[in-house]
PDB file of C-alpha atoms and ligand atoms in Angstrom:
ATOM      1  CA  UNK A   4       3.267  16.326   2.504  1.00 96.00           C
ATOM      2  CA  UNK A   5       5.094  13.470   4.322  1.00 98.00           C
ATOM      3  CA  UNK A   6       5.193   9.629   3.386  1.00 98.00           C
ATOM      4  CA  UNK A   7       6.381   7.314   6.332  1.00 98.00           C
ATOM      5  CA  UNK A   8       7.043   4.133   5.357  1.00 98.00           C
ATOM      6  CA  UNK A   9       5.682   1.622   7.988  1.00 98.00           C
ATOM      7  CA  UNK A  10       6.006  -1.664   6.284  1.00 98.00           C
ATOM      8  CA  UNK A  11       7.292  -2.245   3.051  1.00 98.00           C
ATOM      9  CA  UNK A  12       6.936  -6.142   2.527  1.00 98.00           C
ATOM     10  CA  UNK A  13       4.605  -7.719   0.200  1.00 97.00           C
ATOM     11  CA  UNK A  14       2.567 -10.794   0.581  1.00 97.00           C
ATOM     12  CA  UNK A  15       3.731 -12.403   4.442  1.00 98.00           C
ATOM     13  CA  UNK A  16       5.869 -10.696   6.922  1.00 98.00           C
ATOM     14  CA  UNK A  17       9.412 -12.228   7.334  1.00 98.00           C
ATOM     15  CA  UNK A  18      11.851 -11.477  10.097  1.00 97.00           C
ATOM     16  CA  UNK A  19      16.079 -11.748  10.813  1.00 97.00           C
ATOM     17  CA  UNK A  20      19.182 -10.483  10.081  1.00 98.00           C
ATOM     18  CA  UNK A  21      19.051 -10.904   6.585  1.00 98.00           C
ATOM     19  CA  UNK A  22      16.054  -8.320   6.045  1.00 98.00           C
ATOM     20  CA  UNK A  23      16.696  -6.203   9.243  1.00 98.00           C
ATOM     21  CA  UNK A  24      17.814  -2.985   7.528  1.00 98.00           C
ATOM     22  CA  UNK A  25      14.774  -3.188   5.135  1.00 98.00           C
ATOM     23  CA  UNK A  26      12.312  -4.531   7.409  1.00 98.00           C
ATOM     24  CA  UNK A  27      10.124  -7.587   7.779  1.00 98.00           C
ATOM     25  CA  UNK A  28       6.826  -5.947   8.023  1.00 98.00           C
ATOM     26  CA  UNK A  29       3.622  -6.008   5.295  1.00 98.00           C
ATOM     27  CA  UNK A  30       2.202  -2.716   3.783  1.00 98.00           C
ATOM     28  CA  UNK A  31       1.430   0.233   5.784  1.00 98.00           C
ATOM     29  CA  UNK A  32       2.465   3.790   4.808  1.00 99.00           C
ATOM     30  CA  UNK A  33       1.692   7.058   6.205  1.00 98.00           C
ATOM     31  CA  UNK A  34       1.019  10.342   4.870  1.00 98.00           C
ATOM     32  CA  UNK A  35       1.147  13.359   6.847  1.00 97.00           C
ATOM     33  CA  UNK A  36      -0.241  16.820   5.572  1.00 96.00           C
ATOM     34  CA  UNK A  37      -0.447  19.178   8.526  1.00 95.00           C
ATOM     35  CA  UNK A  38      -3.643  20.944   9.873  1.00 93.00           C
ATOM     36  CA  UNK A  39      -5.595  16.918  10.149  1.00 93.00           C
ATOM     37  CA  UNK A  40      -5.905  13.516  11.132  1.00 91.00           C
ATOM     38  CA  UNK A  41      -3.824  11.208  10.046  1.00 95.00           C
ATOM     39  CA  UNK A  42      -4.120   9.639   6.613  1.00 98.00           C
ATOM     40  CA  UNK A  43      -2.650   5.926   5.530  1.00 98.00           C
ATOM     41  CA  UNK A  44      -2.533   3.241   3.186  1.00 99.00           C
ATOM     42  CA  UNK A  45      -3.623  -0.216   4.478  1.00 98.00           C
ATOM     43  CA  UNK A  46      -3.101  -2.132   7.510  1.00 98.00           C
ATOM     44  CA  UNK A  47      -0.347  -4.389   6.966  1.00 98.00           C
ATOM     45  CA  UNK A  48       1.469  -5.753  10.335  1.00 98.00           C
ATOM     46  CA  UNK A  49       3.508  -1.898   9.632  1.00 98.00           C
ATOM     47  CA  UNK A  50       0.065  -0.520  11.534  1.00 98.00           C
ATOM     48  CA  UNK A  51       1.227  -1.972  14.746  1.00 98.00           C
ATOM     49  CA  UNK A  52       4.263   0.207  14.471  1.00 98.00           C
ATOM     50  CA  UNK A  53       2.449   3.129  13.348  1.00 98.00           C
ATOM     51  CA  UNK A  54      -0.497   2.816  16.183  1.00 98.00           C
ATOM     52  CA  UNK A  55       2.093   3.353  19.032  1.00 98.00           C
ATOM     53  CA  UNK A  56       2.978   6.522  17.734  1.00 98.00           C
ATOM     54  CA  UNK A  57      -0.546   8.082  17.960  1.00 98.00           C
ATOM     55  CA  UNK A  58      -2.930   9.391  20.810  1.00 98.00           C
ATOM     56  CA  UNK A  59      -3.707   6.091  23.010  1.00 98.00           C
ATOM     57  CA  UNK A  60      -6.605   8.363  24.967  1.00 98.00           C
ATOM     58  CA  UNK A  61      -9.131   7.535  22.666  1.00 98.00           C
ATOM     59  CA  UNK A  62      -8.580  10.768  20.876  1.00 98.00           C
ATOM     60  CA  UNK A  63      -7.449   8.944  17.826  1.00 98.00           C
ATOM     61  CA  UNK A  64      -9.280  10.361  14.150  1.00 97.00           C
ATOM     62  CA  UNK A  65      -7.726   8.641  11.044  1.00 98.00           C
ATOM     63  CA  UNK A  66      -8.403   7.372   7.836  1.00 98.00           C
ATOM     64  CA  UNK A  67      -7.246   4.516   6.249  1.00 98.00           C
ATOM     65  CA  UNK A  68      -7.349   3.998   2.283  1.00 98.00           C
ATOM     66  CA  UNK A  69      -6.955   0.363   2.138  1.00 98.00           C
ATOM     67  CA  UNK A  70      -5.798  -1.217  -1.493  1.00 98.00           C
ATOM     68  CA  UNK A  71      -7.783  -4.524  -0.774  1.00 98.00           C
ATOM     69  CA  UNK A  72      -8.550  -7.527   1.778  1.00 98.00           C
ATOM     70  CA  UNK A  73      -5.485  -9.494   1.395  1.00 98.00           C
ATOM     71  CA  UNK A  74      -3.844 -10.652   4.571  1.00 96.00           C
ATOM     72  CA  UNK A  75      -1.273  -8.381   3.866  1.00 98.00           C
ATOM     73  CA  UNK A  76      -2.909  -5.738   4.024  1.00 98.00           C
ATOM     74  CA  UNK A  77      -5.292  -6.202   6.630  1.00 98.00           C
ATOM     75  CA  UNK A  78      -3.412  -8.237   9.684  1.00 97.00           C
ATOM     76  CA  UNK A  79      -2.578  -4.878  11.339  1.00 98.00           C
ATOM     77  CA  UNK A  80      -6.284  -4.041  12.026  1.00 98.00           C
ATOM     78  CA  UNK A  81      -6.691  -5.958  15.655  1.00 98.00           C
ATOM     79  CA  UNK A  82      -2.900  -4.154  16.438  1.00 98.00           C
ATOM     80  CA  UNK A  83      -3.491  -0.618  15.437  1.00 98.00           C
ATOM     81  CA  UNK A  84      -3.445   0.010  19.543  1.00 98.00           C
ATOM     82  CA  UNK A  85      -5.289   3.891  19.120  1.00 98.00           C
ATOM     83  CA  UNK A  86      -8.407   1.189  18.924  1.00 98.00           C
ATOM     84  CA  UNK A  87      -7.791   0.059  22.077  1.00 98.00           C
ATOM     85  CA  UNK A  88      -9.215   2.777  23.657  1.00 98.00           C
ATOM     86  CA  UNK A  89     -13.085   3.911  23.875  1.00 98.00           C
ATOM     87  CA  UNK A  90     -13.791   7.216  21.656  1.00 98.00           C
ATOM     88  CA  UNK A  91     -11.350   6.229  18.798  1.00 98.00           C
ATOM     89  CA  UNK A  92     -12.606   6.554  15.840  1.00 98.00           C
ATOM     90  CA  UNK A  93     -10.895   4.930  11.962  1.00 98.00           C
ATOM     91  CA  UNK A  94     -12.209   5.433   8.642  1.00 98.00           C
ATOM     92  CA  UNK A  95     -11.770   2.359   6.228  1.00 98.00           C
ATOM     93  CA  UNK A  96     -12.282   2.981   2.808  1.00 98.00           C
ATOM     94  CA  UNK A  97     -11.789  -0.067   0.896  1.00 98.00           C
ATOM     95  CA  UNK A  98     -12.752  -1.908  -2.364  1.00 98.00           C
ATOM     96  CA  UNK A  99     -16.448  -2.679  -2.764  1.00 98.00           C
ATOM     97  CA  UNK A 100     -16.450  -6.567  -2.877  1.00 98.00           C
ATOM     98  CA  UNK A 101     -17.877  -8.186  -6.463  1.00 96.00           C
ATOM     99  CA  UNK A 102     -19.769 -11.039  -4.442  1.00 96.00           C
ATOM    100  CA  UNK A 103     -22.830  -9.142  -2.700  1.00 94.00           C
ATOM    101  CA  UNK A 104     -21.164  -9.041   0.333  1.00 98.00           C
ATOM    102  CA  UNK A 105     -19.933  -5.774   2.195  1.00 98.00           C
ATOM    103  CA  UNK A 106     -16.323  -4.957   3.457  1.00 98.00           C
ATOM    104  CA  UNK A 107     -17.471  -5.171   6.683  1.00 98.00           C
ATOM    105  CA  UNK A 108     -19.077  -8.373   6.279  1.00 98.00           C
ATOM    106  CA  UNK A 109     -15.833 -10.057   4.681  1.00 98.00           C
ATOM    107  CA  UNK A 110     -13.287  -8.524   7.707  1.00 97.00           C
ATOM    108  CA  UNK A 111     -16.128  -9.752  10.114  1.00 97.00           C
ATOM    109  CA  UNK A 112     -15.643 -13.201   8.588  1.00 96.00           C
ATOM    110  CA  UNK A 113     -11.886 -13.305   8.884  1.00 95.00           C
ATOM    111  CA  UNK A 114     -11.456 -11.123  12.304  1.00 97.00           C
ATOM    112  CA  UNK A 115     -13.903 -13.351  14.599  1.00 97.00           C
ATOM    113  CA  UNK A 116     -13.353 -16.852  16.618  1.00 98.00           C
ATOM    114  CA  UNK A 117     -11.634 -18.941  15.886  1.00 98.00           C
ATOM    115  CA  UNK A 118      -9.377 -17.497  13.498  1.00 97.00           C
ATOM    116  CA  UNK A 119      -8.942 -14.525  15.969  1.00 97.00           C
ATOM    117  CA  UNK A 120     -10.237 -13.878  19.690  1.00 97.00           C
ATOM    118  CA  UNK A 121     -12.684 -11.229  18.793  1.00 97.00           C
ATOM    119  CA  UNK A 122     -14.463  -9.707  16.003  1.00 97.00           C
ATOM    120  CA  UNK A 123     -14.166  -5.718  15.212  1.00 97.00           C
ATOM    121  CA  UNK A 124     -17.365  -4.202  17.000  1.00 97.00           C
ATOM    122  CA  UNK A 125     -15.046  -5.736  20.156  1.00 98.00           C
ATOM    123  CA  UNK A 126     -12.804  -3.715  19.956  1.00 98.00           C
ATOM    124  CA  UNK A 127     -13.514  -0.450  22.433  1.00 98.00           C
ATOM    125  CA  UNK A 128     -12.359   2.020  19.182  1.00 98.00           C
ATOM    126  CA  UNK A 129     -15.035   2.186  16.206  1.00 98.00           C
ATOM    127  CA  UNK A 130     -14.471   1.072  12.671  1.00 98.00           C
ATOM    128  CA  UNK A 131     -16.329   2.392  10.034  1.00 98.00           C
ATOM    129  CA  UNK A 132     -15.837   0.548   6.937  1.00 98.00           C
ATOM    130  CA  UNK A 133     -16.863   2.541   3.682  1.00 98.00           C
ATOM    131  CA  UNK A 134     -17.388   0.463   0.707  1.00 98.00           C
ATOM    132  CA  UNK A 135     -15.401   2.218  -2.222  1.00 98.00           C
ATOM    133  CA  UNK A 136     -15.563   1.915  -6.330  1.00 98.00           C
ATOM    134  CA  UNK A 137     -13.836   4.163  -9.084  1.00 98.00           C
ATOM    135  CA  UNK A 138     -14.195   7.640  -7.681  1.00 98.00           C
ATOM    136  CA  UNK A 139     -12.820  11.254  -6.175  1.00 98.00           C
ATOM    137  CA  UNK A 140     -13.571  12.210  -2.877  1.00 98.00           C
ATOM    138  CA  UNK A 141     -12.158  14.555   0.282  1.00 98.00           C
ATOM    139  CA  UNK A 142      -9.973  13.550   3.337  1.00 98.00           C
ATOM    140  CA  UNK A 143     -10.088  17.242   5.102  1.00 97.00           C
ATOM    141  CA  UNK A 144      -7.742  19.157   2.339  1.00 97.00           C
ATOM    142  CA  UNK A 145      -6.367  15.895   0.280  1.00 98.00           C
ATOM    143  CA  UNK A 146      -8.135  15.219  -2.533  1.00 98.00           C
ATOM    144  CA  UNK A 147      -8.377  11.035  -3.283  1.00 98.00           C
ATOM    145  CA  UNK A 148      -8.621   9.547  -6.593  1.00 98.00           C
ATOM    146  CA  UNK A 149      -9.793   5.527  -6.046  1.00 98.00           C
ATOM    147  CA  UNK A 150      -9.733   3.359  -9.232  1.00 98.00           C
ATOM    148  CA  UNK A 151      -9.424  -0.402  -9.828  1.00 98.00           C
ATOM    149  CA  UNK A 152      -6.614  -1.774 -10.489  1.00 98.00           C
ATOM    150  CA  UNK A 153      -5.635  -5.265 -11.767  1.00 98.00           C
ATOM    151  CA  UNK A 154      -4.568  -7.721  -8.779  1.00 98.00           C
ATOM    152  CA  UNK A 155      -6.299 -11.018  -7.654  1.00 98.00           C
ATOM    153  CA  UNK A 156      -9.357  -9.626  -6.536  1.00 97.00           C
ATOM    154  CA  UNK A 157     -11.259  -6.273  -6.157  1.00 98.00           C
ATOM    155  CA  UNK A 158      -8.295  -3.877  -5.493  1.00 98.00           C
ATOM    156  CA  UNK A 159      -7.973   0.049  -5.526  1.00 98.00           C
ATOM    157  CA  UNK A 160      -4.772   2.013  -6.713  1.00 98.00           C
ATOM    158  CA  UNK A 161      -5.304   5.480  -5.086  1.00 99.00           C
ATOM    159  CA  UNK A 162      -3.951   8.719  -5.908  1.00 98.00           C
ATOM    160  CA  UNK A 163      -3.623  12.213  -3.037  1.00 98.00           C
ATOM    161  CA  UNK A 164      -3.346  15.094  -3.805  1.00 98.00           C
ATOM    162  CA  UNK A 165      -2.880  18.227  -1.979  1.00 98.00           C
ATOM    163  CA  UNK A 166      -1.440  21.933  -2.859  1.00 97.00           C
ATOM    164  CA  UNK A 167      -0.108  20.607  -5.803  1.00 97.00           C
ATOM    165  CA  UNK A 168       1.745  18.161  -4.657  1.00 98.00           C
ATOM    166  CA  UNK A 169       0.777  14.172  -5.499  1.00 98.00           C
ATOM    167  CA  UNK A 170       0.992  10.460  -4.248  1.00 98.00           C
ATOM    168  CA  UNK A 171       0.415   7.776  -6.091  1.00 98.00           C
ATOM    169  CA  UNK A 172      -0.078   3.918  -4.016  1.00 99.00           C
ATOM    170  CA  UNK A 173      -0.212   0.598  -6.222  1.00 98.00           C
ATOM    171  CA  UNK A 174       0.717  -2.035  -3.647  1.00 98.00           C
ATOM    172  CA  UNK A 175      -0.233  -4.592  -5.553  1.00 98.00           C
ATOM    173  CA  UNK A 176      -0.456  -4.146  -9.517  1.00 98.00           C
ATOM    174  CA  UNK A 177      -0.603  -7.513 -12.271  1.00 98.00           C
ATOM    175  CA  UNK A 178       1.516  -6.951 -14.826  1.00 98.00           C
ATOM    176  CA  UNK A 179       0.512  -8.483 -18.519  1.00 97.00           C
ATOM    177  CA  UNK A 180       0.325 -12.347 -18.013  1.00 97.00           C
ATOM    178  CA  UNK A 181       2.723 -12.770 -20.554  1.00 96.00           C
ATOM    179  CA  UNK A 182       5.427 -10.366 -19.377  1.00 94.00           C
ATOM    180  CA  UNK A 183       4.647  -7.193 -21.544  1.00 95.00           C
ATOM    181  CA  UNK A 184       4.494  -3.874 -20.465  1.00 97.00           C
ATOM    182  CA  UNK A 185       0.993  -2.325 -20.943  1.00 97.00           C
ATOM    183  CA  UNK A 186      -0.862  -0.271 -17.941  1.00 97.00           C
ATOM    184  CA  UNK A 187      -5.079   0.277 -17.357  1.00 98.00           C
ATOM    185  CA  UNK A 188      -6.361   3.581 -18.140  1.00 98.00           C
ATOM    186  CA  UNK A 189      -7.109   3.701 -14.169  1.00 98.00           C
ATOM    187  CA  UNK A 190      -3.900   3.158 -13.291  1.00 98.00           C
ATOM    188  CA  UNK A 191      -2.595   5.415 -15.547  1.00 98.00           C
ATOM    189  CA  UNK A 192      -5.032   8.273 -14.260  1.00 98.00           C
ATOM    190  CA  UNK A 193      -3.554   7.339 -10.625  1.00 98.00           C
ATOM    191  CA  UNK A 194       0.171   7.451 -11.559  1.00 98.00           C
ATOM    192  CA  UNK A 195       0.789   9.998 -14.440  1.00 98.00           C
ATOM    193  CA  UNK A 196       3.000  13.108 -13.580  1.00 98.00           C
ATOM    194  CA  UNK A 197       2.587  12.375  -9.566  1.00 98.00           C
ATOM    195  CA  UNK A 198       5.787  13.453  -7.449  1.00 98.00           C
ATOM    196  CA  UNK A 199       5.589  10.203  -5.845  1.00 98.00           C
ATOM    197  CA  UNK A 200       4.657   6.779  -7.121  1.00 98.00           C
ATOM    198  CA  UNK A 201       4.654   4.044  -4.609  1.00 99.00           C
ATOM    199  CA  UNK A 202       4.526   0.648  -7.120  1.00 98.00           C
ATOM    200  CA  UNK A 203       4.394  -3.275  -6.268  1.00 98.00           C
ATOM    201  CA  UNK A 204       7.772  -4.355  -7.045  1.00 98.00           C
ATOM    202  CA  UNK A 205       7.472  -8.341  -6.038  1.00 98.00           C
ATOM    203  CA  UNK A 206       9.431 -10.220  -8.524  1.00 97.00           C
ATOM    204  CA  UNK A 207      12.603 -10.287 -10.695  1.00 96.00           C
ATOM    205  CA  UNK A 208      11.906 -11.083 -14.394  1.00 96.00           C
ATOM    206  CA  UNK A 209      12.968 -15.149 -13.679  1.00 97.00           C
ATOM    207  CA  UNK A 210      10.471 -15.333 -10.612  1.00 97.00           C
ATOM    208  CA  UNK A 211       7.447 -13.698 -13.215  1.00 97.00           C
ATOM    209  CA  UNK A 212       7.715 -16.747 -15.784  1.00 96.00           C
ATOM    210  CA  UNK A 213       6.265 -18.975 -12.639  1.00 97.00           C
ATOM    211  CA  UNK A 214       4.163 -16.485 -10.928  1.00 97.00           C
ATOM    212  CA  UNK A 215       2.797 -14.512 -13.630  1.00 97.00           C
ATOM    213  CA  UNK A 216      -0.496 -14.683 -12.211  1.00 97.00           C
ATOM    214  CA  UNK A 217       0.133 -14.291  -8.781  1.00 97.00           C
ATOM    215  CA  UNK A 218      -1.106 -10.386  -8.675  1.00 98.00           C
ATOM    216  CA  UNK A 219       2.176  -9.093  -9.376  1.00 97.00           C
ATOM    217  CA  UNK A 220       4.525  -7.463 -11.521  1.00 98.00           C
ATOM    218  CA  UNK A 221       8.677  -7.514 -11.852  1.00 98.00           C
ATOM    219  CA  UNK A 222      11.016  -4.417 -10.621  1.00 98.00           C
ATOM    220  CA  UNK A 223      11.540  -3.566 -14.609  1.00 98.00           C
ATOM    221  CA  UNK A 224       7.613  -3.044 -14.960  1.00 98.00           C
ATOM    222  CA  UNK A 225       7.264  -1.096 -12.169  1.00 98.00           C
ATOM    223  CA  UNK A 226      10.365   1.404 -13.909  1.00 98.00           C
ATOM    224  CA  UNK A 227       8.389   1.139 -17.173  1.00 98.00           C
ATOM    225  CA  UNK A 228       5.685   2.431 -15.075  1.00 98.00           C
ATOM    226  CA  UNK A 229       7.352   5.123 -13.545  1.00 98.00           C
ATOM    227  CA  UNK A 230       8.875   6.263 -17.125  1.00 98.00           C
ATOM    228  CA  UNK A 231       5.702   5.711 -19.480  1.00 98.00           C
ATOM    229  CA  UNK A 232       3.612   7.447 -16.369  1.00 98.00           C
ATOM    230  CA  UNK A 233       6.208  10.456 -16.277  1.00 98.00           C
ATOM    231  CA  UNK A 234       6.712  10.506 -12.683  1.00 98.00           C
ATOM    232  CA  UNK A 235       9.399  12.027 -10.482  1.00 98.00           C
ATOM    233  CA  UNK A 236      10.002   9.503  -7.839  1.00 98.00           C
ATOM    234  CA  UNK A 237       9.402   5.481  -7.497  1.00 98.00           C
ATOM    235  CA  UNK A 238       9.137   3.757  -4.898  1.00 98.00           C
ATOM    236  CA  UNK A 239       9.938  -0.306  -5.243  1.00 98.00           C
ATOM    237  CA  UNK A 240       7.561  -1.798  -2.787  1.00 98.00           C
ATOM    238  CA  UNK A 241       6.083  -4.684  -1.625  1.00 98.00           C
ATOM    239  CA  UNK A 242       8.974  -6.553  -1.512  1.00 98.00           C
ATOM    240  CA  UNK A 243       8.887 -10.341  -1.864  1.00 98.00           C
ATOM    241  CA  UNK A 244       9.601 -11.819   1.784  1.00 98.00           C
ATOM    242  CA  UNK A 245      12.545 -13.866   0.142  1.00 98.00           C
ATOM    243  CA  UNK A 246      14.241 -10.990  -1.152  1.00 98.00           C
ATOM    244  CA  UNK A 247      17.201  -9.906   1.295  1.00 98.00           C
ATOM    245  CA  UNK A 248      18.643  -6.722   2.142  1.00 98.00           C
ATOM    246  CA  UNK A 249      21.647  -7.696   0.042  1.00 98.00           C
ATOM    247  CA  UNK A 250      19.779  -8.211  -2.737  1.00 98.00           C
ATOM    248  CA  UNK A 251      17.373  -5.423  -2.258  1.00 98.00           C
ATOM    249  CA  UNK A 252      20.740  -2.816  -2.234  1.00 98.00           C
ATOM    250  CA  UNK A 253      21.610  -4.377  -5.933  1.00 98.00           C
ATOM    251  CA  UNK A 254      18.124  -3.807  -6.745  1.00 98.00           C
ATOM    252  CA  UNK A 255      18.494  -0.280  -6.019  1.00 98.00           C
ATOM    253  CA  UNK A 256      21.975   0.667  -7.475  1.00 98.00           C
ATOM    254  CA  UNK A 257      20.831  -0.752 -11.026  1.00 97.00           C
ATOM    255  CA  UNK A 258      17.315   1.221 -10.499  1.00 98.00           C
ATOM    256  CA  UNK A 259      18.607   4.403  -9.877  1.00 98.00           C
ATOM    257  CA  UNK A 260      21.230   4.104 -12.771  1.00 98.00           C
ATOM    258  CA  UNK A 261      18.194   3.620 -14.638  1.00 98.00           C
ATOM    259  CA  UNK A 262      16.240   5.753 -13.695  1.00 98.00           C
ATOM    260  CA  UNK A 263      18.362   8.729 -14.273  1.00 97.00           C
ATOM    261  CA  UNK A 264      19.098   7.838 -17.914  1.00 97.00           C
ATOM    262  CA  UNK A 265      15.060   8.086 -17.689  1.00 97.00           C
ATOM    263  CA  UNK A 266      14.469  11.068 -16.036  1.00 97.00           C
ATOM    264  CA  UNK A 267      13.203  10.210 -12.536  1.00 98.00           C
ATOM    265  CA  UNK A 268      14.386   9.052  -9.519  1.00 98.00           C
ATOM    266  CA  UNK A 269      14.256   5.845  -7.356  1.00 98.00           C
ATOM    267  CA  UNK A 270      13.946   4.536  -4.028  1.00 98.00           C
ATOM    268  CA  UNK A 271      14.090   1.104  -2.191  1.00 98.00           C
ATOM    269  CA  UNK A 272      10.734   1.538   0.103  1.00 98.00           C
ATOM    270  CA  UNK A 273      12.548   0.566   3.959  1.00 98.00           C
ATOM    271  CA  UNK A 274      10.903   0.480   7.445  1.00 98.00           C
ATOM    272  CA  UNK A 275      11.194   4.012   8.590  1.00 98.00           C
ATOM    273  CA  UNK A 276      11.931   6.152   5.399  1.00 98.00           C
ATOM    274  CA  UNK A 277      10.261   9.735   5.508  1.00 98.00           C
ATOM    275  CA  UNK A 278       9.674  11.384   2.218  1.00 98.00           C
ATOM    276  CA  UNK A 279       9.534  14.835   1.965  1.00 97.00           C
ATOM    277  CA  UNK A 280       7.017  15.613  -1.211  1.00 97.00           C
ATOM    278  CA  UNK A 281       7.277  18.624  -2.849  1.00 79.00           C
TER     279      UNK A 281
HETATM  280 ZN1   ZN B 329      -0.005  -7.551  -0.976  1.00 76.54          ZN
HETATM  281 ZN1   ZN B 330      -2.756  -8.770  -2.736  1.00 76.54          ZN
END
């Protein structure tokens, strides 16, 4: 199993020297199990970068597991250039919507004129959106646990797992309001024992005491996480598009030291990082 790391950056993408090692682009990562299609979480402007890298012939099978509708995590769709051509075909599971309305019907309110020059059926590719709640289900051999997670809005955490090995995404996971460390039993299910846990990672504890209930969480929750959850490998993610590669590198020297005294390892999600799992 292979996790490519397409975009890393939470909440708006952000560009120039000062971010250029880890990369300016919203949430899209990649996981690669041989023998199928290819599987990823959301469509972040990373999907642009991913697209060009698979069949342009209209040969193109995939799945995306999207976490939720935000911007964020959604921008890529239009970009995602396999789409571009007639016969492609992309699988959208994504949260089922709390307001009667269907996936579909909210993307084909935000992807249409004049916010954008077409709407989704335009495209020559076809998008089937699948409207997902708490459940388990099968991607040709990876098995997918969805649950709801806290964020602003209906969002899934999901969790992949194949020959023993396991992935666990939580773009976007609200911490306690008032700073403490407690997880959902859903999130909990997604994250505990996996190999990999890819975790939200937006603020420092001094941004949190203003945007406690922006949808986020701080670096140290997303280690408490990682520790309480028992897993081998975190991820920070979802960067905040202020934070800069200088700061990012501190960030990951402190987590690491950490992390070992903890028991598990941890990376600083960049543009372009492959993870080998298991
Ligand atoms: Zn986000
Ligand atoms: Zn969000």
């Amino acid at each position: 199993m292979q996790v490519t790391f397409f975009g890393v950056r939470g909440s708006t993408p952000c560009h120039g020297d000062s971010v250029a090692r880890y990369g300016g682009n919203t949430s899209c990562v990649a996981v690669h199990v041989p023998g199928q299609g290819p599987l990823f979480f959301d469509l972040g402007t990373g999907a642009r970068d991913l697209g060009a890298g698979q069949p342009q012939d209209g040969s193109f099978r995939g799945t995306c597991l999207l976490s939720h509708l935000h911007w964020d995590h959604t921008q890529g769709l239009p970009f995602f250039s396999p789409l571009h051509a007639e016969g492609a075909e992309l699988d959208v599971y994504a949260p089922a919507q709390d307001d009667g309305r269907t996936v579909a019907e909210v993307i084909g309110q935000v992807i249409r004129p004049p916010l954008f020059p077409i709407v989704v059926d335009q495209l020559p590719g076809k998008v089937r959106f699948h409207d997902t709640a708490d459940s388990e289900f099968m991607i040709g051999n990876v098995k997918v646990m969805a649950r709801m997670v806290p964020h602003v809005g209906p969002t899934l955490g999901y969790r992949l797992e194949w020959q023993g090995h396991s992935v666990a995404y939580l773009s976007d996971h609200q911490q306690p309001h008032d700073g403490s460390f407690s997880v959902s039993e859903g999130a909990r299910e997604l994250a505990e024992g996996v190999d990999l846990l890819i975790h939200d990672s937006q603020y420092t504890s001094h941004e949190f005491a203003t945007k406690n209930t922006w949808g986020h969480c701080t670096i140290d929750y997303a280690m408490w996480v990682a520790e309480h959850c028992h897993v081998r490998t975190l991820a920070l993610f979802h960067h905040d598009p202020t934070r800069t590669d200088a700061m990012l590198d501190e960030v990951r020297e402190s987590a690491v030291v950490k992390g070992e005294s903890a028991g598990f390892a941890v990376l600083t999600a960049f543009e372009g990082l492959t993870v080998d799992v298991g």
